[in-house]
Amino acid sequence: MNDCIFCKIANKEIPTDFVYSDDKVVAFRDVNPQAPVHILVIPREHFDSALAVKDSSVWNSLLDAAVKIAKKFDLEGKGFRMVINTGEQGGQSVPHLHLHLLAGRNLGWPPG
Ligand code: 5GP
Ligand code: ZN
């Protein structure tokens, strides 16, 4: 998907500082942060949404990376939230699978 902004970020076509990267996943700060820590964790491979994932190893790499990042940011004590918005009512605005890692304030529940 040549027009996908997150593919361009993952490919370094759009210069972005990665807070984490490995062969499957990259992570970077959200441009419009909703909490003091707001990081997007994405697979390098394009998936339109969670619904497009057929191979569970994608979930392994995404969740493993998110937990590693949470530890790297010293979030073990205070806690954090991981969110994957999916589809229109789920609030997904970028059609490349991504996990939000949010932390640094008390996060309300239920979400808006
Ligand atoms: P969604 O609404 O799809 O769950 O989340 C998409 C997120 O991507 C939003 O929080 C939005 O602020 C973020 N975002 C959109 N475009 C860019 C971008 O070009 N760079 C970065 N770092 N974040 C982006
Ligand atoms: Zn993409």
Short mmCIF file of C-alpha atoms and ligand atoms in Angstrom, two decimals:
data_model
loop_
_atom_site.label_atom_id
_atom_site.label_comp_id
_atom_site.label_asym_id
_atom_site.label_seq_id
_atom_site.Cartn_x
_atom_site.Cartn_y
_atom_site.Cartn_z
CA MET A 1 0.00 0.00 0.00
CA ASN A 2 2.05 2.91 -1.31
CA ASP A 3 -0.20 5.61 0.11
CA CYS A 4 -0.21 4.32 3.65
CA ILE A 5 1.32 6.84 6.04
CA PHE A 6 2.38 4.18 8.56
CA CYS A 7 4.04 2.09 5.83
CA LYS A 8 5.96 5.24 4.90
CA ILE A 9 6.98 5.75 8.52
CA ALA A 10 8.04 2.10 8.86
CA ASN A 11 10.04 2.36 5.60
CA LYS A 12 11.68 5.60 6.71
CA GLU A 13 10.17 7.40 3.69
CA ILE A 14 8.83 9.78 6.35
CA PRO A 15 11.67 10.45 8.82
CA THR A 16 10.48 9.50 12.30
CA ASP A 17 12.34 8.74 15.51
CA PHE A 18 11.64 5.17 16.57
CA VAL A 19 11.45 4.52 20.30
CA TYR A 20 11.74 0.82 19.44
CA SER A 21 12.32 -1.25 16.33
CA ASP A 22 13.00 -4.86 15.44
CA ASP A 23 12.64 -6.91 12.28
CA LYS A 24 8.83 -7.12 12.61
CA VAL A 25 7.75 -3.98 14.45
CA VAL A 26 8.49 -0.28 14.80
CA ALA A 27 7.23 2.15 17.45
CA PHE A 28 7.13 5.93 17.54
CA ARG A 29 5.40 8.74 19.42
CA ASP A 30 1.88 9.70 18.41
CA VAL A 31 1.79 13.10 16.67
CA ASN A 32 -1.28 14.06 18.74
CA PRO A 33 -0.59 12.56 22.16
CA GLN A 34 -3.54 11.78 24.42
CA ALA A 35 -1.36 11.11 27.47
CA PRO A 36 2.18 12.02 28.60
CA VAL A 37 3.32 8.73 27.07
CA HIS A 38 1.52 7.90 23.82
CA ILE A 39 3.38 5.52 21.56
CA LEU A 40 2.15 3.74 18.45
CA VAL A 41 3.42 0.20 17.91
CA ILE A 42 2.95 -1.06 14.35
CA PRO A 43 3.92 -4.13 12.33
CA ARG A 44 6.29 -3.36 9.45
CA GLU A 45 3.94 -5.40 7.28
CA HIS A 46 0.75 -3.64 6.22
CA PHE A 47 -2.57 -4.88 7.62
CA ASP A 48 -5.65 -2.71 7.17
CA SER A 49 -6.79 -3.53 10.69
CA ALA A 50 -6.78 -6.25 13.34
CA LEU A 51 -9.31 -8.10 11.19
CA ALA A 52 -6.75 -8.63 8.41
CA VAL A 53 -4.30 -10.55 10.61
CA LYS A 54 -4.27 -14.27 9.79
CA ASP A 55 -0.98 -15.30 11.42
CA SER A 56 -0.90 -15.15 15.21
CA SER A 57 2.85 -14.44 15.18
CA VAL A 58 1.87 -10.85 14.26
CA TRP A 59 0.16 -10.56 17.65
CA ASN A 60 3.17 -12.08 19.37
CA SER A 61 5.55 -9.54 17.88
CA LEU A 62 3.23 -6.57 18.44
CA LEU A 63 2.40 -7.39 22.06
CA ASP A 64 5.95 -8.46 22.92
CA ALA A 65 7.23 -5.15 21.57
CA ALA A 66 4.59 -3.15 23.47
CA VAL A 67 5.50 -4.79 26.77
CA LYS A 68 9.22 -4.27 26.12
CA ILE A 69 8.55 -0.59 25.43
CA ALA A 70 6.45 -0.28 28.60
CA LYS A 71 9.40 -1.65 30.59
CA LYS A 72 11.85 0.59 28.74
CA PHE A 73 9.72 3.59 29.76
CA ASP A 74 9.61 2.39 33.41
CA LEU A 75 5.86 1.94 33.37
CA GLU A 76 5.76 -1.28 35.38
CA GLY A 77 5.01 0.48 38.67
CA LYS A 78 2.39 2.99 37.59
CA GLY A 79 0.71 1.05 34.80
CA PHE A 80 -0.29 1.67 31.24
CA ARG A 81 -2.95 0.86 28.68
CA MET A 82 -2.74 -0.90 25.31
CA VAL A 83 -5.49 -0.17 22.77
CA ILE A 84 -6.18 -1.31 19.21
CA ASN A 85 -8.96 0.75 17.67
CA THR A 86 -10.65 -1.22 14.88
CA GLY A 87 -13.06 0.03 12.27
CA GLU A 88 -15.38 3.00 12.24
CA GLN A 89 -17.10 2.62 15.60
CA GLY A 90 -13.82 1.49 17.14
CA GLY A 91 -12.38 4.90 16.26
CA GLN A 92 -9.71 3.70 13.83
CA SER A 93 -8.52 6.61 11.69
CA VAL A 94 -5.35 5.17 10.13
CA PRO A 95 -5.90 1.96 8.12
CA HIS A 96 -2.63 0.27 9.12
CA LEU A 97 -2.82 -1.93 12.22
CA HIS A 98 -1.42 -0.12 15.26
CA LEU A 99 -1.42 -0.52 19.00
CA HIS A 100 -1.62 2.57 21.21
CA LEU A 101 0.51 2.44 24.37
CA LEU A 102 -0.79 5.10 26.75
CA ALA A 103 0.55 6.06 30.16
CA GLY A 104 1.60 8.86 32.46
CA ARG A 105 -1.80 9.87 33.83
CA ASN A 106 -4.89 8.22 35.28
CA LEU A 107 -6.76 6.89 32.27
CA GLY A 108 -10.56 6.99 32.47
CA TRP A 109 -12.81 4.01 31.98
CA PRO A 110 -15.02 3.49 30.06
CA PRO A 111 -13.29 5.20 27.14
CA GLY A 112 -15.20 7.88 25.25
P1 5GP B 1 -6.41 5.51 15.40
O1 5GP B 1 -7.35 6.68 15.52
O2 5GP B 1 -6.40 4.97 14.00
O3 5GP B 1 -6.59 4.47 16.44
O4 5GP B 1 -4.97 6.09 15.69
C1 5GP B 1 -4.20 6.74 14.74
C2 5GP B 1 -3.22 7.59 15.48
O5 5GP B 1 -2.19 7.95 14.60
C3 5GP B 1 -3.80 8.89 16.03
O6 5GP B 1 -3.65 8.91 17.44
C4 5GP B 1 -3.01 9.97 15.33
O7 5GP B 1 -2.72 11.05 16.18
C5 5GP B 1 -1.75 9.23 14.90
N1 5GP B 1 -1.13 9.71 13.69
C6 5GP B 1 -1.76 9.98 12.50
N2 5GP B 1 -0.86 10.36 11.58
C7 5GP B 1 0.36 10.34 12.19
C8 5GP B 1 1.67 10.64 11.75
O8 5GP B 1 1.91 11.00 10.59
N3 5GP B 1 2.67 10.50 12.65
C9 5GP B 1 2.45 10.09 13.93
N4 5GP B 1 3.51 10.00 14.74
N5 5GP B 1 1.21 9.79 14.38
C10 5GP B 1 0.18 9.92 13.53
ZN ZN B 2 0.54 0.48 5.84
#
